[in-house]
mmCIF file of C-alpha atoms and ligand atoms in Angstrom:
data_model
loop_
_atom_site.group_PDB
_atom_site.id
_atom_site.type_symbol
_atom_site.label_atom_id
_atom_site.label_comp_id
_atom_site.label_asym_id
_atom_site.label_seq_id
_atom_site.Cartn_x
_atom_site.Cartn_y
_atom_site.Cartn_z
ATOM 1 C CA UNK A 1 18.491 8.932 105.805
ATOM 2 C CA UNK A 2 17.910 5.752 103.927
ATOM 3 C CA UNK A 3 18.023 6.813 100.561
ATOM 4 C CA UNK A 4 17.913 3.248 98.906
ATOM 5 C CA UNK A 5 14.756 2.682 96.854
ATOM 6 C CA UNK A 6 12.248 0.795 98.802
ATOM 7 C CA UNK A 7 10.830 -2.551 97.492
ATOM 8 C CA UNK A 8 7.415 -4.614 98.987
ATOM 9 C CA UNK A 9 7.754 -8.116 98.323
ATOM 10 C CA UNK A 10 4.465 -9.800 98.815
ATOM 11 C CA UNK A 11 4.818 -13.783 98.491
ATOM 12 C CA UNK A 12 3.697 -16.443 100.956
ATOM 13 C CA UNK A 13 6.434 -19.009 100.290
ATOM 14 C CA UNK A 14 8.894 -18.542 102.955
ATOM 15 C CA UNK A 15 11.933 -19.693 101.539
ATOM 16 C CA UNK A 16 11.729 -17.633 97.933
ATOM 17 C CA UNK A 17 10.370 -14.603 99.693
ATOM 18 C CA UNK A 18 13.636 -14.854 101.402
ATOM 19 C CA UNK A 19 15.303 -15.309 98.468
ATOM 20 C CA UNK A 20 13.859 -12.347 96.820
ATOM 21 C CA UNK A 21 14.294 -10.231 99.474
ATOM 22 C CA UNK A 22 17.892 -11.228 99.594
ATOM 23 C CA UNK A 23 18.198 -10.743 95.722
ATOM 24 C CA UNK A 24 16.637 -7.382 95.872
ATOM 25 C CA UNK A 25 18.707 -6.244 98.625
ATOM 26 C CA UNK A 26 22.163 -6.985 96.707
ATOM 27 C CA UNK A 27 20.306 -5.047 93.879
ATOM 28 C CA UNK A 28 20.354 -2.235 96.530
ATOM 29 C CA UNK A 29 16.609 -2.049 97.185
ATOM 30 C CA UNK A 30 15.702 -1.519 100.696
ATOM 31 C CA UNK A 31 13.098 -4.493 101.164
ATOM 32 C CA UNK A 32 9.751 -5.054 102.931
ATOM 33 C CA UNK A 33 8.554 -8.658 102.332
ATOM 34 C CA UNK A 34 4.765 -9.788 103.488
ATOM 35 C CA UNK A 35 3.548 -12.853 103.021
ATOM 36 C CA UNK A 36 -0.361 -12.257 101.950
ATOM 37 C CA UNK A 37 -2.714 -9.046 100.917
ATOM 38 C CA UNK A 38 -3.697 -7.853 103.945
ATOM 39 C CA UNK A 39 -0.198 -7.318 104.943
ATOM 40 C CA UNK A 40 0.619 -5.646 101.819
ATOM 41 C CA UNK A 41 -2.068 -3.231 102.560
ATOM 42 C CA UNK A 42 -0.836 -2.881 105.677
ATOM 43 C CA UNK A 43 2.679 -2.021 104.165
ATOM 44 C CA UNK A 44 1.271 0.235 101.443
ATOM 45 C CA UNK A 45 -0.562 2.194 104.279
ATOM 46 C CA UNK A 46 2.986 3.753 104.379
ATOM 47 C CA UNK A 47 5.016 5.885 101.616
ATOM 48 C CA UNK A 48 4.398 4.387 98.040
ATOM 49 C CA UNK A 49 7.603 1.594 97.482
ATOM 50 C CA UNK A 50 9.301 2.353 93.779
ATOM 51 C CA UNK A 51 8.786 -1.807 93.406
ATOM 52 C CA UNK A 52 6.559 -4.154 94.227
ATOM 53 C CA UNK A 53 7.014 -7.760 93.490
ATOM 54 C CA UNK A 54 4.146 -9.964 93.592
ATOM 55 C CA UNK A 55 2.969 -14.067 93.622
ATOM 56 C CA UNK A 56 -0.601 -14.320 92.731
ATOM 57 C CA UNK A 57 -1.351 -17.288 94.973
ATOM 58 C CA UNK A 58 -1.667 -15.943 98.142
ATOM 59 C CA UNK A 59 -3.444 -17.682 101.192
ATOM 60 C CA UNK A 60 -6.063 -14.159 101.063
ATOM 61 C CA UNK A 61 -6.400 -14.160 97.337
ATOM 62 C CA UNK A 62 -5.142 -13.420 94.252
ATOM 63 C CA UNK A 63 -2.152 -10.647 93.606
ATOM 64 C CA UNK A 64 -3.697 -9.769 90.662
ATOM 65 C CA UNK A 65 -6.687 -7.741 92.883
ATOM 66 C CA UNK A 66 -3.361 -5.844 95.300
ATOM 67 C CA UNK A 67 -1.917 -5.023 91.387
ATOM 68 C CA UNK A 68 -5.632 -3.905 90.704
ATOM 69 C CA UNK A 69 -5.949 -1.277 93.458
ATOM 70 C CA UNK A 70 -2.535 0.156 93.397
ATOM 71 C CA UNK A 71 -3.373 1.077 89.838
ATOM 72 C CA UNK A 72 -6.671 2.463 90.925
ATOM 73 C CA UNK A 73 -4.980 4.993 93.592
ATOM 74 C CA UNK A 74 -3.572 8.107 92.743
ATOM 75 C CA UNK A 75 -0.165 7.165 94.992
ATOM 76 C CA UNK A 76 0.629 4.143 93.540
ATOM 77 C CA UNK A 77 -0.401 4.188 90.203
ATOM 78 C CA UNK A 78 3.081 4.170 88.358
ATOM 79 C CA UNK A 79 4.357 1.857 90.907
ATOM 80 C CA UNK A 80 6.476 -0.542 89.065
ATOM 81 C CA UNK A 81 4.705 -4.173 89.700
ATOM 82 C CA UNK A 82 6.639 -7.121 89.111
ATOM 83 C CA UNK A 83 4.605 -10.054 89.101
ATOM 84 C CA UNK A 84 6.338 -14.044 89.992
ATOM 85 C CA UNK A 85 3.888 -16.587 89.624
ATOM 86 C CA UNK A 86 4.026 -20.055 89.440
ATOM 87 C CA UNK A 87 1.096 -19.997 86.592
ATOM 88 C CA UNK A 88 3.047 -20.502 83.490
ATOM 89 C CA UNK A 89 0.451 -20.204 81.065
ATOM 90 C CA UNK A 90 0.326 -17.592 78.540
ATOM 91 C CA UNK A 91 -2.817 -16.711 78.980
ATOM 92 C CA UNK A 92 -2.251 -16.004 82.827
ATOM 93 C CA UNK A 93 0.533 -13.933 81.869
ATOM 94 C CA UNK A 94 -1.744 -11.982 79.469
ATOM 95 C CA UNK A 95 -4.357 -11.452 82.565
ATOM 96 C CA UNK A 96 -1.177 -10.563 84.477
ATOM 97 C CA UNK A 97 -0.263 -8.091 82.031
ATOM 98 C CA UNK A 98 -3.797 -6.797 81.580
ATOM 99 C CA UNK A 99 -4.362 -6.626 85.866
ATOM 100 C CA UNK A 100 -1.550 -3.968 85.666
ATOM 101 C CA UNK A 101 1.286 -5.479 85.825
ATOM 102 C CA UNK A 102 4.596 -4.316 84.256
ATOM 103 C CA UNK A 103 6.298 -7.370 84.160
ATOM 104 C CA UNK A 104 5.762 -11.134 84.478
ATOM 105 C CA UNK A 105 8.343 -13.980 85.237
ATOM 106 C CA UNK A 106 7.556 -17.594 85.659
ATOM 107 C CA UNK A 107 8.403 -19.253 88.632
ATOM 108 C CA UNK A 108 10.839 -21.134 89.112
ATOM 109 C CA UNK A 109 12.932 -17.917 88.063
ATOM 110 C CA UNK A 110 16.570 -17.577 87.597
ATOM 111 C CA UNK A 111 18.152 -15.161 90.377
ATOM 112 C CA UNK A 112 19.899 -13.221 87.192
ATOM 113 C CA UNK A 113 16.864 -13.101 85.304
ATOM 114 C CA UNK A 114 14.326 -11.557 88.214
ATOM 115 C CA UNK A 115 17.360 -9.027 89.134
ATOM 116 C CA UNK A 116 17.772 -7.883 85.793
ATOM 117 C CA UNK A 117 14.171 -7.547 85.632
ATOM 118 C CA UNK A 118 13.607 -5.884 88.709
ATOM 119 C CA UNK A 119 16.301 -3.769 87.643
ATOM 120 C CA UNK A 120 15.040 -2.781 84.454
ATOM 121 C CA UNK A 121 11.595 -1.677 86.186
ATOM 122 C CA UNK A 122 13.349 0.153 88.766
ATOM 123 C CA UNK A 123 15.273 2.620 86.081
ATOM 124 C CA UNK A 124 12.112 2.754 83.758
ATOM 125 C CA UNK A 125 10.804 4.523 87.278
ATOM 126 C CA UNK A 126 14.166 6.407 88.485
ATOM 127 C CA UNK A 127 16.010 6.779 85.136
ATOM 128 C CA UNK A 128 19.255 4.482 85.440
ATOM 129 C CA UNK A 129 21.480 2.390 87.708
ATOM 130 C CA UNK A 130 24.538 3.718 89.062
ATOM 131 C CA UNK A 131 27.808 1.950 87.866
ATOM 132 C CA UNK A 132 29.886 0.064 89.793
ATOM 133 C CA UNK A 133 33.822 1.115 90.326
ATOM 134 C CA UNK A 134 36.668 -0.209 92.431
ATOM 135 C CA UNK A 135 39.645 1.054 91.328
ATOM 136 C CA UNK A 136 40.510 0.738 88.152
ATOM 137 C CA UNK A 137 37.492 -1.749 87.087
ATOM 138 C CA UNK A 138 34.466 0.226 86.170
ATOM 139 C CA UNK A 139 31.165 -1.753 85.511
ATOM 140 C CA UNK A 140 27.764 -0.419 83.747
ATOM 141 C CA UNK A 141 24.874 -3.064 84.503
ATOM 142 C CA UNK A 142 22.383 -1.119 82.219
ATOM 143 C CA UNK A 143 24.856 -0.883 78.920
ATOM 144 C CA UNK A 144 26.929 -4.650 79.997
ATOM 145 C CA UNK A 145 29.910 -2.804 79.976
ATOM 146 C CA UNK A 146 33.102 -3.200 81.479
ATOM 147 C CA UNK A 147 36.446 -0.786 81.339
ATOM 148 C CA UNK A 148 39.568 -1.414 82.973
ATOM 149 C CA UNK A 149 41.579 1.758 83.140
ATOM 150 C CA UNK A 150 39.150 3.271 80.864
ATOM 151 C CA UNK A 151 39.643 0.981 78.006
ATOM 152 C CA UNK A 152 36.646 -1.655 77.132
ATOM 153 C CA UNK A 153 36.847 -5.386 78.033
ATOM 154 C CA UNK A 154 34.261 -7.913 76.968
ATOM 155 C CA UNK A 155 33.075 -10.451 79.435
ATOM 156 C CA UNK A 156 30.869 -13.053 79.014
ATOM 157 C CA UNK A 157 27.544 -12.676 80.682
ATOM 158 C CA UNK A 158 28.370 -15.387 83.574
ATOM 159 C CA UNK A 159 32.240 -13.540 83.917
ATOM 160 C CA UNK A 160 29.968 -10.073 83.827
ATOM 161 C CA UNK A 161 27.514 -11.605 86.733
ATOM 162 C CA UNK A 162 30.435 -13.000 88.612
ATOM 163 C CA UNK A 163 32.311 -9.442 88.378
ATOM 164 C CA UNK A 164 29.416 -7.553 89.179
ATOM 165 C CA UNK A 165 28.906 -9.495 92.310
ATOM 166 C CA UNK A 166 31.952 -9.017 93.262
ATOM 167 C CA UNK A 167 31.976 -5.317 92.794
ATOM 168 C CA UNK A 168 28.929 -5.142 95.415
ATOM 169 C CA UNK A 169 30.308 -6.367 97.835
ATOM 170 C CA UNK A 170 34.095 -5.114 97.872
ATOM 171 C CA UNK A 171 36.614 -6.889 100.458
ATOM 172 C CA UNK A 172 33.919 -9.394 100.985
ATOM 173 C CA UNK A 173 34.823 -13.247 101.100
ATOM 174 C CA UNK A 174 32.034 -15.080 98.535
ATOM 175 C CA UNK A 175 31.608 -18.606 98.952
ATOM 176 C CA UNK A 176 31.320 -20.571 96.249
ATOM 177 C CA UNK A 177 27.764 -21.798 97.230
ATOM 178 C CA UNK A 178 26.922 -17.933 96.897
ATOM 179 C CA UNK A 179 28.052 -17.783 93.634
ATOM 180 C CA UNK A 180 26.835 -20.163 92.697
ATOM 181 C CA UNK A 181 23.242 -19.200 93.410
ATOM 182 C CA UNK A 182 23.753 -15.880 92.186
ATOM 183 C CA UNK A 183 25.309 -16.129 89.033
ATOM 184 C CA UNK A 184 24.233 -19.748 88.132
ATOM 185 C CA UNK A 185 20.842 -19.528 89.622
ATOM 186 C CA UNK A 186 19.509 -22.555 91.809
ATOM 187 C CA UNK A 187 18.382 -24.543 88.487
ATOM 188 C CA UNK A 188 21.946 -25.522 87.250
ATOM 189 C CA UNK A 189 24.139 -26.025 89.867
ATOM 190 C CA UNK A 190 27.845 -26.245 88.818
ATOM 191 C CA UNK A 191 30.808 -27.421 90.489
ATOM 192 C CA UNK A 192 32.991 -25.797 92.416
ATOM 193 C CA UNK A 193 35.098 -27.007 89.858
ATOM 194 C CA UNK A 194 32.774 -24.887 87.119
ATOM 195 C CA UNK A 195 33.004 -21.608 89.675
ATOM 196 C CA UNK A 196 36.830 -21.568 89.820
ATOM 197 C CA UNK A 197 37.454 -22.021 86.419
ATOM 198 C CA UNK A 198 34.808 -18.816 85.673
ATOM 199 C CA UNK A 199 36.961 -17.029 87.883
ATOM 200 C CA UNK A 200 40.151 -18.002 86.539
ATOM 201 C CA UNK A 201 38.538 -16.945 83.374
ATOM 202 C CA UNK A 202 37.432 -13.260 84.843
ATOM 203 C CA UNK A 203 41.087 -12.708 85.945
ATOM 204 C CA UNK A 204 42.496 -13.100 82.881
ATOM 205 C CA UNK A 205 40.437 -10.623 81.057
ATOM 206 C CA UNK A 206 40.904 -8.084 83.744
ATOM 207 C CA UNK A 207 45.028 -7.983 82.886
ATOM 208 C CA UNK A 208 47.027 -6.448 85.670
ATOM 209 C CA UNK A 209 44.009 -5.948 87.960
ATOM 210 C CA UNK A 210 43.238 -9.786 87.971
ATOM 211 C CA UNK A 211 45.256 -10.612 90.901
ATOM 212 C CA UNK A 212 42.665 -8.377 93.189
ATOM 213 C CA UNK A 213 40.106 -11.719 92.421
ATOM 214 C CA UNK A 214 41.803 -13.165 95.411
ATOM 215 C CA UNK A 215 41.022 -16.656 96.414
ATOM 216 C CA UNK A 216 40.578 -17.886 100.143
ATOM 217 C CA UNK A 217 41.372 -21.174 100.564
ATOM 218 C CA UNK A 218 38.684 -23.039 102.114
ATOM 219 C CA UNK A 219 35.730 -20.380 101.629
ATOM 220 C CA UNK A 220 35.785 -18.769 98.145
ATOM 221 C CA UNK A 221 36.541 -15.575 96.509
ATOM 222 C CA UNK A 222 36.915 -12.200 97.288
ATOM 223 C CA UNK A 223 37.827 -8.866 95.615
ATOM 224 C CA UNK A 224 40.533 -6.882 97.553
ATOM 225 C CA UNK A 225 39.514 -3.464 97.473
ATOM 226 C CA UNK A 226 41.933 -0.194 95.945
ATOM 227 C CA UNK A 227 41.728 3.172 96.352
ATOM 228 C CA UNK A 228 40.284 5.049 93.388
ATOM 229 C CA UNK A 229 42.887 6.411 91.085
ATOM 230 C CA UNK A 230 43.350 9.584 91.430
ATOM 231 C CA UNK A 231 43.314 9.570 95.322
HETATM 232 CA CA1 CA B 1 2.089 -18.574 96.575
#
């Protein structure tokens, strides 16, 4: 049984609903993405999602009136609703906020930002993220902590997003295009230059587990996965 928490995306741009369905996914949602109302009441004809994420301009109307029904029905009235919209202004964000919505984040949004956010609505609904581990390198997204062998290490919050990708998807090769969307966000594109440097930079702080940042020449990066200690 799929027990990933389950995630409606509801946006009519093709290319960022793919994006946010790709960005919820590595945030471990299991994602449903519709591109107007009437196929988000379609969708919600099913079991209530734990998230819904939401752009108001939609070829059948406004988000605001889906975020206005779920909060009218008894299933889906504490559904977390995220909303993304491309109207800025702060007193569309206040009608946001006022149509129901627990969140609102301006588009164009920073990958980071809307998976922190989603993440943060998620636990206010399920009570906390699970942290990450991979041998000796344990990660806590909700408290930005990192321990190596149990003792602290502070990372910077691009090394933290870098290691926390990483730490998702163990053995995995990451290109540095992937990275770079995911920790820099599609607004400030760095070098490749920028990316290997940050990762030079993570492998330091981690000490003797650095070395398991392994690069492969001609792709990117990957972290070479270790049994637990212990086992
Ligand atoms: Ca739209």
């Amino acid at each position: 049984m799929d027990r990933r928490p389950a995630a409606l995306v509801v946006e009519d741009e093709a290319s960022v609903r793919g994006l946010l369905a790709e960005l919820l996914e590595a945030e471990g949602f299991r994602v449903e993405a519709v591109s107007s109302l009437d196929g988000a009441r379609r969708a919600l004809d099913g079991p209530a999602p734990d998230l819904v994420v939401l752009d108001r301009g939609l070829p059948d109307g406004d988000g605001l009136e889906l975020c206005r029904s779920l909060r009218a029905k008894e299933a889906t009235r504490f559904v977390p609703v995220l909303v993304v919209s491309g109207r800025v202004r702060v007193e569309e964000r206040v009608v946001g906020l006022r149509g129901g919505a627990d969140d609102y984040l301006p588009k164009p949004f920073h990958p980071a930002e809307l998976a922190a956010r989603a993440r943060a609505l998620a636990r206010r609904a399920f009570g906390g993220a699970t942290p990450l581990a991979s041998g000796a390198i344990r990660l806590d997204p909700d408290r930005h902590e990192c321990w190596v062998d149990g003792l602290p290490v502070v990372l910077w919050p691009t090394e933290f997003e870098l290691l926390r990708t990483f730490l998702e998807r163990p053995g995995r090769v990451l290109t540095r295009d992937f990275l770079c969307e995911r920790v820099w966000g599609h607004a400030a594109v760095p070098t490749s230059r920028a990316v290997e440097t940050a990762v030079q930079r993570l492998r330091r702080r981690l000490g003797h587990v650095g070395g398991r940042l392994e690069t492969v020449r001609g792709y990117g990066f990957r972290l070479v996965e270790e049994p637990a200690p212990g086992y």
